[in-house]
Tab-separated table of C-alpha atoms in Angstrom:
chain	number	residue	atom	x	y	z
A	1	GLY	CA	130.951	-4.750	-59.973
A	2	LEU	CA	132.677	-5.145	-63.523
A	3	ALA	CA	129.535	-5.666	-65.121
A	4	GLY	CA	128.438	-2.200	-64.696
A	5	GLY	CA	125.323	-0.716	-65.151
A	6	GLY	CA	122.841	-1.013	-68.061
A	7	GLY	CA	122.488	-4.035	-70.706
A	8	GLY	CA	123.068	-5.399	-74.495
A	9	GLY	CA	124.867	-2.844	-76.977
A	10	GLY	CA	126.767	-5.076	-79.072
A	11	GLY	CA	127.258	-2.862	-82.288
A	12	GLY	CA	128.904	-0.195	-83.196
A	13	LYS	CA	132.866	0.834	-83.507
A	14	PRO	CA	135.015	-0.477	-80.843
A	15	GLY	CA	135.196	2.148	-78.210
A	16	LYS	CA	132.176	4.474	-79.379
A	17	LEU	CA	130.025	5.750	-76.505
A	18	LYS	CA	126.505	5.611	-75.896
A	19	ASP	CA	123.629	6.124	-73.541
A	20	GLU	CA	122.274	2.804	-72.259
A	21	GLY	CA	119.100	1.869	-69.838
A	22	GLY	CA	118.124	5.585	-70.005
A	23	GLU	CA	120.478	5.902	-66.894
A	24	GLY	CA	121.641	9.457	-68.220
A	25	ARG	CA	125.435	8.295	-68.964
A	26	ASP	CA	127.553	7.046	-71.525
A	27	LYS	CA	128.572	3.551	-71.710
A	28	MET	CA	131.519	1.732	-73.912
A	29	VAL	CA	129.958	-0.723	-76.763
A	30	TYR	CA	131.813	-3.854	-76.352
A	31	PRO	CA	132.419	-6.822	-79.032
A	32	LEU	CA	129.731	-8.599	-77.424
A	33	GLU	CA	128.631	-10.685	-80.378
A	34	LYS	CA	132.427	-11.658	-81.083
A	35	ILE	CA	132.859	-12.642	-77.313
A	36	GLU	CA	129.811	-14.608	-77.321
A	37	GLN	CA	131.049	-16.679	-80.432
A	38	ALA	CA	134.246	-17.235	-78.773
A	39	LYS	CA	134.186	-20.698	-77.063
A	40	THR	CA	137.668	-20.737	-74.473
A	41	ASP	CA	138.267	-17.982	-72.119
A	42	LYS	CA	141.697	-17.360	-73.871
A	43	GLU	CA	139.931	-16.738	-77.023
A	44	LYS	CA	137.192	-14.277	-75.126
A	45	PHE	CA	140.050	-12.475	-73.789
A	46	MET	CA	141.481	-11.924	-77.191
A	47	VAL	CA	138.522	-10.444	-78.252
A	48	MET	CA	139.036	-7.416	-76.258
A	49	PHE	CA	142.599	-6.955	-77.592
A	50	GLU	CA	141.926	-5.182	-80.570
A	51	THR	CA	139.047	-2.965	-79.106
A	52	LEU	CA	141.431	-1.468	-76.552
A	53	LYS	CA	144.430	-1.349	-79.253
A	54	GLN	CA	142.097	0.679	-81.231
A	55	GLN	CA	140.611	2.799	-78.806
A	56	MET	CA	144.147	3.879	-77.765
A	57	LEU	CA	145.418	4.584	-81.354
A	58	HIS	CA	142.092	6.928	-81.894
A	59	HIS	CA	142.827	8.635	-78.417
A	60	MET	CA	146.604	9.347	-79.640
A	61	SER	CA	145.453	10.818	-82.969
A	62	LYS	CA	141.897	12.339	-81.994
A	63	THR	CA	142.786	13.546	-78.398
A	64	HIS	CA	146.387	14.270	-78.459
A	65	SER	CA	146.394	15.166	-82.478
A	66	MET	CA	149.547	12.442	-83.155
A	67	PRO	CA	150.714	12.295	-86.419
A	68	PRO	CA	149.778	9.221	-88.337
A	69	ALA	CA	153.536	7.959	-88.450
A	70	ALA	CA	153.374	8.149	-84.408
A	71	VAL	CA	150.115	6.422	-84.400
A	72	SER	CA	151.271	3.672	-86.796
A	73	TRP	CA	154.511	3.253	-84.535
A	74	ALA	CA	152.365	2.787	-81.288
A	75	SER	CA	150.234	0.219	-83.190
A	76	ALA	CA	153.438	-1.719	-84.211
A	77	MET	CA	154.862	-1.625	-80.479
A	78	ILE	CA	151.665	-2.461	-78.794
A	79	ASP	CA	151.229	-5.618	-81.211
A	80	TYR	CA	154.906	-6.651	-80.502
A	81	ASN	CA	155.033	-6.259	-76.671
A	82	VAL	CA	151.510	-6.492	-75.196
A	83	VAL	CA	150.367	-10.016	-77.270
A	84	GLY	CA	152.838	-12.834	-77.189
A	85	GLY	CA	152.901	-14.277	-73.539
A	86	LYS	CA	150.741	-16.678	-71.879
A	87	LEU	CA	148.579	-13.947	-70.930
A	88	ASN	CA	147.729	-16.141	-67.638
A	89	ARG	CA	147.398	-12.809	-65.713
A	90	GLY	CA	144.905	-11.146	-67.674
A	91	ILE	CA	142.911	-14.425	-68.181
A	92	THR	CA	142.944	-15.065	-64.568
A	93	VAL	CA	140.745	-12.148	-63.928
A	94	LEU	CA	137.718	-13.686	-65.879
A	95	ALA	CA	138.219	-16.616	-63.886
A	96	VAL	CA	138.140	-14.433	-60.608
A	97	GLN	CA	135.181	-12.543	-61.686
A	98	ARG	CA	133.426	-16.253	-62.406
A	99	THR	CA	134.494	-17.244	-58.828
A	100	LEU	CA	132.971	-13.962	-57.494
A	101	LYS	CA	129.732	-13.741	-59.326
A	102	ALA	CA	129.164	-17.825	-57.949
A	103	ALA	CA	129.896	-16.498	-54.449
A	104	GLN	CA	127.124	-13.710	-54.721
A	105	ALA	CA	124.724	-16.097	-56.283
A	106	LYS	CA	125.679	-18.607	-53.417
A	107	GLY	CA	126.271	-21.869	-55.102
A	108	GLY	CA	127.403	-23.750	-57.922
A	109	LYS	CA	128.958	-22.372	-61.238
A	110	ALA	CA	128.154	-18.819	-62.751
A	111	ARG	CA	128.186	-17.577	-66.261
A	112	LEU	CA	129.532	-14.664	-66.891
A	113	THR	CA	127.381	-12.412	-69.481
A	114	ALA	CA	129.372	-10.991	-72.654
A	115	ARG	CA	129.549	-7.586	-71.131
A	116	GLU	CA	130.930	-9.073	-67.888
A	117	VAL	CA	133.353	-10.888	-69.876
A	118	ALA	CA	134.043	-8.099	-71.776
A	119	ARG	CA	134.483	-5.475	-68.792
A	120	ALA	CA	136.918	-8.153	-67.101
A	121	SER	CA	138.618	-8.588	-69.993
A	122	VAL	CA	139.433	-4.768	-69.836
A	123	LEU	CA	141.154	-5.002	-66.217
A	124	GLY	CA	142.660	-8.051	-67.616
A	125	TRP	CA	144.316	-6.605	-70.267
A	126	SER	CA	145.452	-3.545	-68.296
A	127	ILE	CA	147.156	-5.948	-66.353
A	128	GLU	CA	148.920	-7.041	-69.125
A	129	TRP	CA	149.548	-3.707	-70.579
A	130	LEU	CA	151.155	-3.133	-66.975
A	131	GLN	CA	153.365	-6.292	-67.636
A	132	ALA	CA	154.328	-5.269	-71.070
A	133	PHE	CA	155.599	-1.794	-69.614
A	134	PHE	CA	157.373	-3.591	-67.115
A	135	LEU	CA	159.590	-5.691	-69.435
A	136	VAL	CA	160.087	-3.417	-71.930
A	137	ALA	CA	162.068	-0.840	-69.141
A	138	ASP	CA	163.226	-3.873	-67.618
A	139	ASP	CA	165.132	-5.496	-71.091
A	140	VAL	CA	166.896	-2.103	-71.315
A	141	MET	CA	168.237	-2.109	-67.630
A	142	ASP	CA	169.270	-5.345	-67.904
A	143	ASP	CA	170.787	-5.212	-71.449
A	144	SER	CA	168.527	-8.514	-72.453
A	145	GLN	CA	168.456	-10.014	-76.077
A	146	THR	CA	165.747	-11.893	-76.332
A	147	ARG	CA	161.863	-11.740	-74.997
A	148	ARG	CA	159.587	-14.286	-75.905
A	149	GLY	CA	161.587	-15.908	-78.347
A	150	GLN	CA	162.209	-12.797	-80.550
A	151	PRO	CA	164.554	-9.595	-79.755
A	152	CYS	CA	163.700	-7.396	-77.395
A	153	TRP	CA	161.953	-4.384	-78.246
A	154	TYR	CA	165.022	-1.949	-77.859
A	155	LYS	CA	167.252	-4.354	-79.738
A	156	ARG	CA	165.518	-3.594	-82.796
A	157	PRO	CA	167.454	-1.253	-85.200
A	158	GLU	CA	164.772	1.170	-85.352
A	159	VAL	CA	163.867	1.119	-81.813
A	160	GLY	CA	167.056	1.280	-79.657
A	161	MET	CA	166.260	4.033	-76.644
A	162	ILE	CA	162.815	5.198	-78.002
A	163	ALA	CA	162.091	1.773	-76.229
A	164	ILE	CA	161.993	4.080	-72.820
A	165	ASN	CA	159.492	6.305	-74.300
A	166	ASP	CA	157.672	3.520	-75.477
A	167	ALA	CA	157.503	1.873	-71.637
A	168	PHE	CA	156.170	4.904	-70.625
A	169	LEU	CA	153.585	5.252	-73.588
A	170	LEU	CA	152.410	1.722	-72.236
A	171	GLU	CA	152.360	2.832	-68.800
A	172	SER	CA	149.969	5.853	-69.863
A	173	PHE	CA	147.801	3.719	-71.897
A	174	ILE	CA	146.950	1.660	-68.634
A	175	TYR	CA	145.559	4.609	-67.170
A	176	THR	CA	143.671	5.691	-70.278
A	177	ILE	CA	141.995	2.270	-70.782
A	178	LEU	CA	141.170	2.531	-66.977
A	179	GLU	CA	139.358	5.727	-66.833
A	180	MET	CA	137.584	5.050	-70.101
A	181	HIS	CA	135.970	2.168	-69.125
A	182	PHE	CA	135.500	2.571	-65.519
A	183	GLY	CA	136.009	6.208	-64.673
A	184	GLY	CA	132.273	6.297	-63.939
A	185	GLU	CA	132.162	3.680	-61.305
A	186	GLU	CA	132.532	4.385	-57.500
A	187	TYR	CA	135.580	2.207	-57.207
A	188	TYR	CA	137.520	3.787	-59.813
A	189	GLY	CA	139.704	5.767	-57.982
A	190	ARG	CA	140.748	2.645	-55.864
A	191	LEU	CA	141.254	0.751	-58.886
A	192	ARG	CA	143.538	3.463	-60.347
A	193	ASP	CA	145.353	3.074	-57.323
A	194	LEU	CA	146.018	-0.256	-57.209
A	195	PHE	CA	147.540	0.165	-60.458
A	196	LEU	CA	149.846	2.818	-59.284
A	197	GLU	CA	150.957	0.939	-56.092
């Protein structure tokens, strides 16, 4: 399931890979302590946002050698467009994971481990990033003026039609996130295909 193999692993930089459980395969390190300290599903979900954002910015700068100005632009663009809504789509993934775990246990409520919360949150944020991609593109196509109580991204003077490129960048991040976090899972191909449908 979304819990993946292995255990523990709460320290280290966001997105740093390490070998867990002697399985011979690298696993993502998640901010488990921060997730455990969070009280509500929304707070737990929000913990993963900064981790994913930093992973994408690192991916841009290290894997693709993007200049600092481009990475800074992407950081501001992510903050402006991905966060700010109700986040119901993403947070629902936590509730579904909890329901599935309870069904597997055949009874009662199930408590998700911090690692299960982290991985469910990654999937939930992938949905939120997909929504952000749709909204940025849709606002341009519809000539919308505001989104979530602020000017649409493309309406910002420094953005304009660059928003079209930014929409595609948001979409590409979804598949990078999915591959980074679920690429080694047997269900990865089907998961990726669901986002492409």
